[in-house]
mmCIF file of C-alpha atoms in Angstrom:
data_model
loop_
_atom_site.group_PDB
_atom_site.id
_atom_site.type_symbol
_atom_site.label_atom_id
_atom_site.label_comp_id
_atom_site.label_asym_id
_atom_site.label_seq_id
_atom_site.Cartn_x
_atom_site.Cartn_y
_atom_site.Cartn_z
ATOM 1 C CA UNK A 1 -61.232 -24.420 29.806
ATOM 2 C CA UNK A 2 -61.697 -22.019 27.223
ATOM 3 C CA UNK A 3 -64.170 -24.412 25.773
ATOM 4 C CA UNK A 4 -66.206 -23.423 28.676
ATOM 5 C CA UNK A 5 -66.130 -20.037 29.121
ATOM 6 C CA UNK A 6 -66.949 -19.813 25.278
ATOM 7 C CA UNK A 7 -69.826 -22.011 25.640
ATOM 8 C CA UNK A 8 -70.930 -21.513 28.655
ATOM 9 C CA UNK A 9 -71.080 -18.660 29.098
ATOM 10 C CA UNK A 10 -70.922 -17.100 25.682
ATOM 11 C CA UNK A 11 -67.920 -15.369 25.560
ATOM 12 C CA UNK A 12 -65.837 -14.401 22.688
ATOM 13 C CA UNK A 13 -62.934 -16.538 21.726
ATOM 14 C CA UNK A 14 -60.264 -13.944 22.938
ATOM 15 C CA UNK A 15 -62.527 -12.873 25.835
ATOM 16 C CA UNK A 16 -62.278 -16.497 26.882
ATOM 17 C CA UNK A 17 -59.244 -17.611 26.364
ATOM 18 C CA UNK A 18 -58.018 -14.299 28.417
ATOM 19 C CA UNK A 19 -60.202 -15.353 31.152
ATOM 20 C CA UNK A 20 -59.268 -19.270 31.178
ATOM 21 C CA UNK A 21 -55.481 -18.068 30.845
ATOM 22 C CA UNK A 22 -55.635 -15.773 34.201
ATOM 23 C CA UNK A 23 -58.298 -18.646 35.917
ATOM 24 C CA UNK A 24 -55.289 -21.384 35.182
ATOM 25 C CA UNK A 25 -52.493 -19.304 36.892
ATOM 26 C CA UNK A 26 -54.490 -18.059 39.542
ATOM 27 C CA UNK A 27 -55.401 -22.148 40.046
ATOM 28 C CA UNK A 28 -51.398 -22.578 39.923
ATOM 29 C CA UNK A 29 -50.443 -19.943 41.840
ATOM 30 C CA UNK A 30 -52.990 -19.410 44.910
ATOM 31 C CA UNK A 31 -52.479 -23.532 45.894
ATOM 32 C CA UNK A 32 -48.808 -22.979 45.602
ATOM 33 C CA UNK A 33 -48.898 -20.053 47.835
ATOM 34 C CA UNK A 34 -50.800 -22.029 50.562
ATOM 35 C CA UNK A 35 -48.208 -25.018 49.869
ATOM 36 C CA UNK A 36 -45.054 -23.178 50.614
ATOM 37 C CA UNK A 37 -46.484 -22.158 54.317
ATOM 38 C CA UNK A 38 -47.359 -25.390 54.559
ATOM 39 C CA UNK A 39 -44.378 -26.832 53.637
ATOM 40 C CA UNK A 40 -42.320 -24.149 55.963
ATOM 41 C CA UNK A 41 -44.367 -25.683 58.970
ATOM 42 C CA UNK A 42 -43.106 -29.163 57.187
ATOM 43 C CA UNK A 43 -39.429 -28.217 56.799
ATOM 44 C CA UNK A 44 -39.712 -26.948 60.583
ATOM 45 C CA UNK A 45 -41.513 -29.914 62.149
ATOM 46 C CA UNK A 46 -39.009 -32.336 60.447
ATOM 47 C CA UNK A 47 -35.957 -30.001 61.573
ATOM 48 C CA UNK A 48 -37.077 -30.294 65.179
ATOM 49 C CA UNK A 49 -38.085 -34.156 65.135
ATOM 50 C CA UNK A 50 -34.787 -35.332 63.839
ATOM 51 C CA UNK A 51 -33.208 -33.244 66.756
ATOM 52 C CA UNK A 52 -35.765 -34.415 69.098
ATOM 53 C CA UNK A 53 -37.493 -31.235 69.272
ATOM 54 C CA UNK A 54 -40.879 -30.433 68.824
ATOM 55 C CA UNK A 55 -40.715 -27.644 66.714
ATOM 56 C CA UNK A 56 -44.259 -25.383 66.121
ATOM 57 C CA UNK A 57 -46.529 -26.289 67.877
ATOM 58 C CA UNK A 58 -48.551 -23.218 70.061
ATOM 59 C CA UNK A 59 -50.325 -21.223 67.305
ATOM 60 C CA UNK A 60 -53.465 -23.097 65.656
ATOM 61 C CA UNK A 61 -54.034 -26.509 66.173
ATOM 62 C CA UNK A 62 -50.481 -28.609 66.236
ATOM 63 C CA UNK A 63 -48.879 -25.157 64.713
ATOM 64 C CA UNK A 64 -50.471 -25.568 61.482
ATOM 65 C CA UNK A 65 -51.095 -21.942 61.654
ATOM 66 C CA UNK A 66 -47.321 -20.409 62.590
ATOM 67 C CA UNK A 67 -46.480 -19.981 58.633
ATOM 68 C CA UNK A 68 -49.791 -17.368 58.748
ATOM 69 C CA UNK A 69 -48.552 -15.736 61.736
ATOM 70 C CA UNK A 70 -45.250 -15.404 60.787
ATOM 71 C CA UNK A 71 -46.169 -13.759 57.189
ATOM 72 C CA UNK A 72 -48.791 -11.810 59.543
ATOM 73 C CA UNK A 73 -45.702 -10.336 61.823
ATOM 74 C CA UNK A 74 -43.046 -9.561 58.711
ATOM 75 C CA UNK A 75 -46.259 -7.837 56.955
ATOM 76 C CA UNK A 76 -46.541 -5.542 59.184
ATOM 77 C CA UNK A 77 -42.967 -4.630 59.720
ATOM 78 C CA UNK A 78 -41.339 -1.557 58.695
ATOM 79 C CA UNK A 79 -39.276 -1.742 55.367
ATOM 80 C CA UNK A 80 -36.073 -0.995 55.954
ATOM 81 C CA UNK A 81 -33.716 0.743 52.750
ATOM 82 C CA UNK A 82 -30.487 1.152 53.769
ATOM 83 C CA UNK A 83 -29.482 4.964 53.045
ATOM 84 C CA UNK A 84 -26.290 3.707 50.680
ATOM 85 C CA UNK A 85 -28.327 1.170 48.986
ATOM 86 C CA UNK A 86 -29.627 1.621 45.290
ATOM 87 C CA UNK A 87 -33.311 1.572 46.011
ATOM 88 C CA UNK A 88 -34.330 0.876 42.828
ATOM 89 C CA UNK A 89 -32.748 -2.322 42.900
ATOM 90 C CA UNK A 90 -32.536 -2.528 46.130
ATOM 91 C CA UNK A 91 -36.914 -3.182 45.931
ATOM 92 C CA UNK A 92 -37.070 -5.521 42.279
ATOM 93 C CA UNK A 93 -34.346 -7.825 43.239
ATOM 94 C CA UNK A 94 -36.778 -9.917 45.709
ATOM 95 C CA UNK A 95 -40.025 -9.241 43.458
ATOM 96 C CA UNK A 96 -37.415 -11.426 40.162
ATOM 97 C CA UNK A 97 -36.475 -13.992 42.499
ATOM 98 C CA UNK A 98 -40.360 -14.761 44.043
ATOM 99 C CA UNK A 99 -41.651 -14.059 40.380
ATOM 100 C CA UNK A 100 -39.079 -16.175 38.358
ATOM 101 C CA UNK A 101 -39.745 -18.686 40.983
ATOM 102 C CA UNK A 102 -43.807 -18.682 39.845
ATOM 103 C CA UNK A 103 -43.292 -18.772 36.420
ATOM 104 C CA UNK A 104 -41.392 -21.942 35.946
ATOM 105 C CA UNK A 105 -44.697 -23.911 37.517
ATOM 106 C CA UNK A 106 -46.472 -23.008 33.907
ATOM 107 C CA UNK A 107 -45.060 -25.938 32.262
ATOM 108 C CA UNK A 108 -45.236 -28.116 34.918
ATOM 109 C CA UNK A 109 -48.050 -30.783 34.271
ATOM 110 C CA UNK A 110 -50.299 -32.040 37.469
ATOM 111 C CA UNK A 111 -52.582 -34.898 34.916
ATOM 112 C CA UNK A 112 -52.180 -35.869 30.971
ATOM 113 C CA UNK A 113 -54.220 -32.622 30.373
ATOM 114 C CA UNK A 114 -53.815 -30.646 33.563
ATOM 115 C CA UNK A 115 -51.134 -28.122 32.321
ATOM 116 C CA UNK A 116 -51.031 -24.221 31.779
ATOM 117 C CA UNK A 117 -48.488 -24.366 28.599
ATOM 118 C CA UNK A 118 -48.060 -27.804 27.233
ATOM 119 C CA UNK A 119 -45.411 -26.681 25.094
ATOM 120 C CA UNK A 120 -42.867 -28.944 23.107
ATOM 121 C CA UNK A 121 -39.889 -27.337 25.245
ATOM 122 C CA UNK A 122 -40.844 -27.395 28.558
ATOM 123 C CA UNK A 123 -37.502 -28.910 29.767
ATOM 124 C CA UNK A 124 -35.615 -26.062 28.179
ATOM 125 C CA UNK A 125 -38.052 -23.163 29.315
ATOM 126 C CA UNK A 126 -37.933 -24.661 32.894
ATOM 127 C CA UNK A 127 -34.070 -24.873 32.346
ATOM 128 C CA UNK A 128 -34.235 -21.333 31.083
ATOM 129 C CA UNK A 129 -36.676 -19.583 34.036
ATOM 130 C CA UNK A 130 -34.476 -21.429 36.742
ATOM 131 C CA UNK A 131 -31.289 -19.892 35.303
ATOM 132 C CA UNK A 132 -32.899 -16.664 35.954
ATOM 133 C CA UNK A 133 -33.557 -16.737 39.448
ATOM 134 C CA UNK A 134 -29.398 -15.900 40.285
ATOM 135 C CA UNK A 135 -30.289 -12.260 38.759
ATOM 136 C CA UNK A 136 -32.647 -11.540 41.971
ATOM 137 C CA UNK A 137 -29.456 -13.025 44.167
ATOM 138 C CA UNK A 138 -26.916 -11.208 42.489
ATOM 139 C CA UNK A 139 -29.064 -7.211 42.324
ATOM 140 C CA UNK A 140 -29.945 -7.509 45.822
ATOM 141 C CA UNK A 141 -26.713 -8.366 46.974
ATOM 142 C CA UNK A 142 -24.879 -5.099 44.986
ATOM 143 C CA UNK A 143 -28.077 -3.092 45.706
ATOM 144 C CA UNK A 144 -27.206 -3.947 49.253
ATOM 145 C CA UNK A 145 -23.748 -1.684 49.351
ATOM 146 C CA UNK A 146 -22.641 -3.977 51.773
ATOM 147 C CA UNK A 147 -19.603 -6.504 51.714
ATOM 148 C CA UNK A 148 -21.357 -9.494 53.110
ATOM 149 C CA UNK A 149 -24.505 -9.543 50.656
ATOM 150 C CA UNK A 150 -21.906 -8.904 47.851
ATOM 151 C CA UNK A 151 -19.991 -11.932 49.073
ATOM 152 C CA UNK A 152 -22.490 -14.127 48.805
ATOM 153 C CA UNK A 153 -23.881 -12.286 45.675
ATOM 154 C CA UNK A 154 -20.765 -13.772 44.298
ATOM 155 C CA UNK A 155 -20.692 -17.289 45.448
ATOM 156 C CA UNK A 156 -24.611 -17.403 44.785
ATOM 157 C CA UNK A 157 -23.583 -16.541 40.457
ATOM 158 C CA UNK A 158 -20.961 -19.065 40.940
ATOM 159 C CA UNK A 159 -22.827 -21.824 42.612
ATOM 160 C CA UNK A 160 -25.151 -21.677 40.027
ATOM 161 C CA UNK A 161 -23.513 -21.689 37.142
ATOM 162 C CA UNK A 162 -21.676 -24.297 38.291
ATOM 163 C CA UNK A 163 -24.272 -26.619 38.691
ATOM 164 C CA UNK A 164 -26.443 -26.116 35.843
ATOM 165 C CA UNK A 165 -23.806 -27.016 33.287
ATOM 166 C CA UNK A 166 -24.349 -30.378 35.111
ATOM 167 C CA UNK A 167 -28.194 -30.189 34.986
ATOM 168 C CA UNK A 168 -28.112 -29.440 31.280
ATOM 169 C CA UNK A 169 -26.158 -32.901 30.559
ATOM 170 C CA UNK A 170 -28.326 -34.415 32.713
ATOM 171 C CA UNK A 171 -31.099 -33.329 30.900
ATOM 172 C CA UNK A 172 -29.738 -34.429 27.594
ATOM 173 C CA UNK A 173 -29.991 -37.951 28.706
ATOM 174 C CA UNK A 174 -33.616 -37.612 29.858
ATOM 175 C CA UNK A 175 -34.427 -35.829 26.740
ATOM 176 C CA UNK A 176 -32.808 -39.108 24.953
ATOM 177 C CA UNK A 177 -34.715 -41.665 26.291
ATOM 178 C CA UNK A 178 -37.497 -39.678 26.210
ATOM 179 C CA UNK A 179 -37.587 -39.134 22.700
ATOM 180 C CA UNK A 180 -39.035 -35.518 23.571
ATOM 181 C CA UNK A 181 -38.275 -32.388 25.860
ATOM 182 C CA UNK A 182 -41.993 -31.940 25.903
ATOM 183 C CA UNK A 183 -42.682 -32.941 30.320
ATOM 184 C CA UNK A 184 -45.977 -35.056 29.521
ATOM 185 C CA UNK A 185 -44.304 -37.160 26.879
ATOM 186 C CA UNK A 186 -41.183 -37.575 28.918
ATOM 187 C CA UNK A 187 -43.565 -38.613 31.728
ATOM 188 C CA UNK A 188 -45.481 -41.207 29.109
ATOM 189 C CA UNK A 189 -42.614 -42.501 28.362
ATOM 190 C CA UNK A 190 -41.574 -43.579 31.621
ATOM 191 C CA UNK A 191 -44.846 -46.270 31.882
ATOM 192 C CA UNK A 192 -43.515 -49.737 32.865
ATOM 193 C CA UNK A 193 -39.440 -48.640 31.985
ATOM 194 C CA UNK A 194 -38.364 -49.922 35.018
ATOM 195 C CA UNK A 195 -38.708 -53.505 34.956
ATOM 196 C CA UNK A 196 -41.598 -53.600 32.817
ATOM 197 C CA UNK A 197 -43.575 -52.688 36.505
ATOM 198 C CA UNK A 198 -42.285 -49.342 37.893
ATOM 199 C CA UNK A 199 -42.949 -45.971 36.053
ATOM 200 C CA UNK A 200 -39.861 -44.547 36.379
ATOM 201 C CA UNK A 201 -36.334 -43.877 34.736
ATOM 202 C CA UNK A 202 -34.799 -43.944 37.914
ATOM 203 C CA UNK A 203 -34.669 -47.446 37.534
ATOM 204 C CA UNK A 204 -32.558 -47.699 34.397
ATOM 205 C CA UNK A 205 -29.436 -48.165 34.845
ATOM 206 C CA UNK A 206 -27.545 -45.520 32.786
ATOM 207 C CA UNK A 207 -30.343 -43.033 34.310
ATOM 208 C CA UNK A 208 -29.931 -43.791 37.941
ATOM 209 C CA UNK A 209 -26.096 -42.174 38.566
ATOM 210 C CA UNK A 210 -28.084 -39.436 36.403
ATOM 211 C CA UNK A 211 -30.625 -38.893 38.823
ATOM 212 C CA UNK A 212 -28.590 -39.341 41.812
ATOM 213 C CA UNK A 213 -26.291 -36.659 40.914
ATOM 214 C CA UNK A 214 -29.575 -34.633 39.723
ATOM 215 C CA UNK A 215 -31.477 -34.381 43.264
ATOM 216 C CA UNK A 216 -27.786 -33.367 44.666
ATOM 217 C CA UNK A 217 -27.445 -30.820 41.898
ATOM 218 C CA UNK A 218 -31.135 -29.562 42.860
ATOM 219 C CA UNK A 219 -29.620 -28.860 46.384
ATOM 220 C CA UNK A 220 -27.326 -27.223 45.020
ATOM 221 C CA UNK A 221 -28.981 -24.839 42.627
ATOM 222 C CA UNK A 222 -31.756 -24.359 45.349
ATOM 223 C CA UNK A 223 -28.514 -23.104 47.869
ATOM 224 C CA UNK A 224 -30.205 -25.960 50.330
ATOM 225 C CA UNK A 225 -27.727 -27.532 52.973
ATOM 226 C CA UNK A 226 -25.253 -28.603 52.624
ATOM 227 C CA UNK A 227 -24.893 -26.147 49.903
ATOM 228 C CA UNK A 228 -25.967 -23.093 51.365
ATOM 229 C CA UNK A 229 -23.169 -21.318 50.979
ATOM 230 C CA UNK A 230 -24.885 -17.963 50.032
ATOM 231 C CA UNK A 231 -26.410 -17.587 53.486
ATOM 232 C CA UNK A 232 -23.618 -19.066 56.034
ATOM 233 C CA UNK A 233 -24.425 -17.567 58.956
ATOM 234 C CA UNK A 234 -20.622 -17.728 60.552
ATOM 235 C CA UNK A 235 -19.296 -15.915 57.421
ATOM 236 C CA UNK A 236 -21.902 -13.559 55.626
ATOM 237 C CA UNK A 237 -24.242 -13.226 58.515
ATOM 238 C CA UNK A 238 -27.789 -13.838 56.504
ATOM 239 C CA UNK A 239 -25.945 -13.617 52.887
ATOM 240 C CA UNK A 240 -27.443 -11.614 50.209
ATOM 241 C CA UNK A 241 -30.682 -10.738 52.582
ATOM 242 C CA UNK A 242 -28.786 -9.379 55.300
ATOM 243 C CA UNK A 243 -30.191 -5.940 54.781
ATOM 244 C CA UNK A 244 -33.764 -6.631 53.846
ATOM 245 C CA UNK A 245 -36.731 -6.669 56.157
ATOM 246 C CA UNK A 246 -40.493 -6.683 55.909
ATOM 247 C CA UNK A 247 -42.201 -7.963 52.896
ATOM 248 C CA UNK A 248 -39.119 -7.564 50.794
ATOM 249 C CA UNK A 249 -37.492 -10.186 52.915
ATOM 250 C CA UNK A 250 -40.508 -12.680 52.902
ATOM 251 C CA UNK A 251 -40.636 -12.531 49.382
ATOM 252 C CA UNK A 252 -37.268 -14.146 48.699
ATOM 253 C CA UNK A 253 -38.353 -16.666 51.448
ATOM 254 C CA UNK A 254 -41.203 -17.582 49.467
ATOM 255 C CA UNK A 255 -39.195 -17.614 46.216
ATOM 256 C CA UNK A 256 -36.464 -20.192 47.697
ATOM 257 C CA UNK A 257 -39.559 -22.550 48.774
ATOM 258 C CA UNK A 258 -41.083 -22.081 45.697
ATOM 259 C CA UNK A 259 -38.221 -23.319 44.102
ATOM 260 C CA UNK A 260 -37.314 -25.971 46.348
ATOM 261 C CA UNK A 261 -41.004 -27.204 45.480
ATOM 262 C CA UNK A 262 -40.354 -27.104 41.681
ATOM 263 C CA UNK A 263 -36.924 -28.949 42.111
ATOM 264 C CA UNK A 264 -39.071 -32.108 43.912
ATOM 265 C CA UNK A 265 -41.610 -31.585 41.087
ATOM 266 C CA UNK A 266 -38.852 -31.937 38.578
ATOM 267 C CA UNK A 267 -36.867 -35.047 40.598
ATOM 268 C CA UNK A 268 -40.293 -36.969 40.399
ATOM 269 C CA UNK A 269 -41.418 -35.625 36.811
ATOM 270 C CA UNK A 270 -38.223 -36.366 35.163
ATOM 271 C CA UNK A 271 -36.793 -39.592 36.842
ATOM 272 C CA UNK A 272 -40.203 -41.303 38.911
ATOM 273 C CA UNK A 273 -42.916 -40.871 36.099
ATOM 274 C CA UNK A 274 -43.989 -37.648 37.322
ATOM 275 C CA UNK A 275 -48.242 -38.199 37.526
ATOM 276 C CA UNK A 276 -47.967 -41.544 36.684
ATOM 277 C CA UNK A 277 -48.633 -44.255 39.941
ATOM 278 C CA UNK A 278 -45.241 -45.915 41.239
ATOM 279 C CA UNK A 279 -46.095 -49.613 39.834
ATOM 280 C CA UNK A 280 -47.775 -50.625 36.165
ATOM 281 C CA UNK A 281 -49.868 -53.540 37.414
ATOM 282 C CA UNK A 282 -53.238 -53.803 35.897
ATOM 283 C CA UNK A 283 -54.397 -55.942 39.120
ATOM 284 C CA UNK A 284 -54.551 -52.811 41.160
ATOM 285 C CA UNK A 285 -56.468 -49.496 40.316
ATOM 286 C CA UNK A 286 -53.441 -47.334 40.539
ATOM 287 C CA UNK A 287 -54.820 -45.827 37.192
ATOM 288 C CA UNK A 288 -58.053 -44.735 38.697
ATOM 289 C CA UNK A 289 -56.494 -42.203 41.403
ATOM 290 C CA UNK A 290 -56.292 -38.982 39.797
ATOM 291 C CA UNK A 291 -52.628 -38.122 38.508
ATOM 292 C CA UNK A 292 -52.140 -34.769 40.834
ATOM 293 C CA UNK A 293 -52.659 -37.005 43.710
ATOM 294 C CA UNK A 294 -49.631 -38.843 43.028
ATOM 295 C CA UNK A 295 -47.437 -36.107 41.479
ATOM 296 C CA UNK A 296 -48.152 -34.430 45.500
ATOM 297 C CA UNK A 297 -47.182 -37.341 47.287
ATOM 298 C CA UNK A 298 -43.579 -37.607 45.119
ATOM 299 C CA UNK A 299 -42.931 -33.763 45.375
ATOM 300 C CA UNK A 300 -43.859 -34.076 49.105
ATOM 301 C CA UNK A 301 -41.185 -37.291 49.831
ATOM 302 C CA UNK A 302 -38.525 -35.037 47.424
ATOM 303 C CA UNK A 303 -39.412 -32.028 50.045
ATOM 304 C CA UNK A 304 -39.153 -34.603 52.549
ATOM 305 C CA UNK A 305 -35.474 -36.082 51.832
ATOM 306 C CA UNK A 306 -34.607 -32.026 51.075
ATOM 307 C CA UNK A 307 -35.487 -31.240 55.090
ATOM 308 C CA UNK A 308 -33.785 -34.771 55.968
ATOM 309 C CA UNK A 309 -30.438 -33.801 54.333
ATOM 310 C CA UNK A 310 -30.818 -30.314 55.861
ATOM 311 C CA UNK A 311 -31.380 -31.538 59.168
ATOM 312 C CA UNK A 312 -28.407 -34.221 59.355
ATOM 313 C CA UNK A 313 -25.214 -32.928 56.707
ATOM 314 C CA UNK A 314 -22.820 -30.838 57.628
ATOM 315 C CA UNK A 315 -22.282 -28.035 55.347
ATOM 316 C CA UNK A 316 -19.855 -27.939 52.770
ATOM 317 C CA UNK A 317 -16.532 -25.361 52.412
ATOM 318 C CA UNK A 318 -16.509 -23.524 48.773
ATOM 319 C CA UNK A 319 -13.856 -25.060 47.294
ATOM 320 C CA UNK A 320 -15.735 -28.773 48.314
ATOM 321 C CA UNK A 321 -19.121 -27.274 46.632
ATOM 322 C CA UNK A 322 -16.997 -25.875 43.133
ATOM 323 C CA UNK A 323 -14.759 -29.358 43.034
ATOM 324 C CA UNK A 324 -17.517 -31.384 43.429
ATOM 325 C CA UNK A 325 -19.690 -29.184 40.566
ATOM 326 C CA UNK A 326 -16.726 -28.996 37.838
ATOM 327 C CA UNK A 327 -14.525 -32.025 38.664
ATOM 328 C CA UNK A 328 -16.791 -34.441 39.415
ATOM 329 C CA UNK A 329 -20.423 -33.731 38.319
ATOM 330 C CA UNK A 330 -19.308 -32.384 34.843
ATOM 331 C CA UNK A 331 -17.313 -35.017 33.909
ATOM 332 C CA UNK A 332 -19.103 -37.751 34.905
ATOM 333 C CA UNK A 333 -22.810 -36.519 33.326
ATOM 334 C CA UNK A 334 -20.842 -35.642 30.092
ATOM 335 C CA UNK A 335 -19.330 -39.431 30.084
ATOM 336 C CA UNK A 336 -23.070 -40.483 30.226
ATOM 337 C CA UNK A 337 -24.510 -38.550 28.444
ATOM 338 C CA UNK A 338 -21.651 -40.495 25.821
ATOM 339 C CA UNK A 339 -22.742 -43.794 26.760
ATOM 340 C CA UNK A 340 -26.932 -43.013 26.795
ATOM 341 C CA UNK A 341 -26.810 -42.019 23.158
ATOM 342 C CA UNK A 342 -24.180 -44.472 22.304
ATOM 343 C CA UNK A 343 -26.299 -47.475 24.335
ATOM 344 C CA UNK A 344 -29.449 -45.910 22.354
ATOM 345 C CA UNK A 345 -28.014 -46.286 18.639
ATOM 346 C CA UNK A 346 -26.966 -49.613 19.529
ATOM 347 C CA UNK A 347 -30.251 -51.047 20.831
ATOM 348 C CA UNK A 348 -32.663 -48.665 19.795
ATOM 349 C CA UNK A 349 -31.546 -46.811 16.259
ATOM 350 C CA UNK A 350 -28.754 -49.691 15.045
#
């Protein structure tokens, strides 16, 4: 894109690079915001279908404009700041949550060359950026100067730290097989990996349990049901966002769904071939279909799974959540790191 601005419009290299970078950011951020609005609609439709209800069906055809109506409503509302709150931190917290949710998308590859920043440590970058999301939640709970948001913030911090440890070990297994932490390289390494036919790591007997743990940890990391202990209505009113209203509340909502989409994308990229077609068969022109269509289809599938789980699985108790993270996932993921590295040493490097 830099060459396009430089050669076609006659810009200097520095200005062409700057313009190309801004254009790339907008090409990711604006469709992502539209996607967040639409998946909120899809989320509500899935819940309604499972509960034998109709869901949003009034605003626009089939209710498609319901999310935009909700957005307009919160935009026109008054932002109320509690008198005893720390006003600066109270307003910064939702901005941090929303911004961090967008930053991770910089390294997500939508095609072989369709990525904003194709860095060698892409997976490490995603892990680091996603870890920063807890700061917005903790700061919002503390700055509200209210006990229920504060309890929720403490839960969120403990929950995210607990599951990030096991996620780290799971990602080590993927990196060992791919030989790189670059996301495009990880995708290419999955070509024909499943029995020579399927472009996915998930069909590897050592990596399939890792994918199952990663999927469940993704639910916990994004505080989705059955791990939405940070927003348990029966215990914490509305959790860390109890005191928020108007656009500050909407930023939390947008950040949460952007994170859910990110985790769905990581499930697709790390274990199901990302922008690759599902099957490595030349008889069908799979590879003629643009890669971003395959990636979007896989993201949509995993988002459907997230919605399905939220609509059907009852919420865990907090002690069950901690036990699953520390006493089940952590030792299992650590054991599979040893098994995976041992198997690769025996078969690939032995």
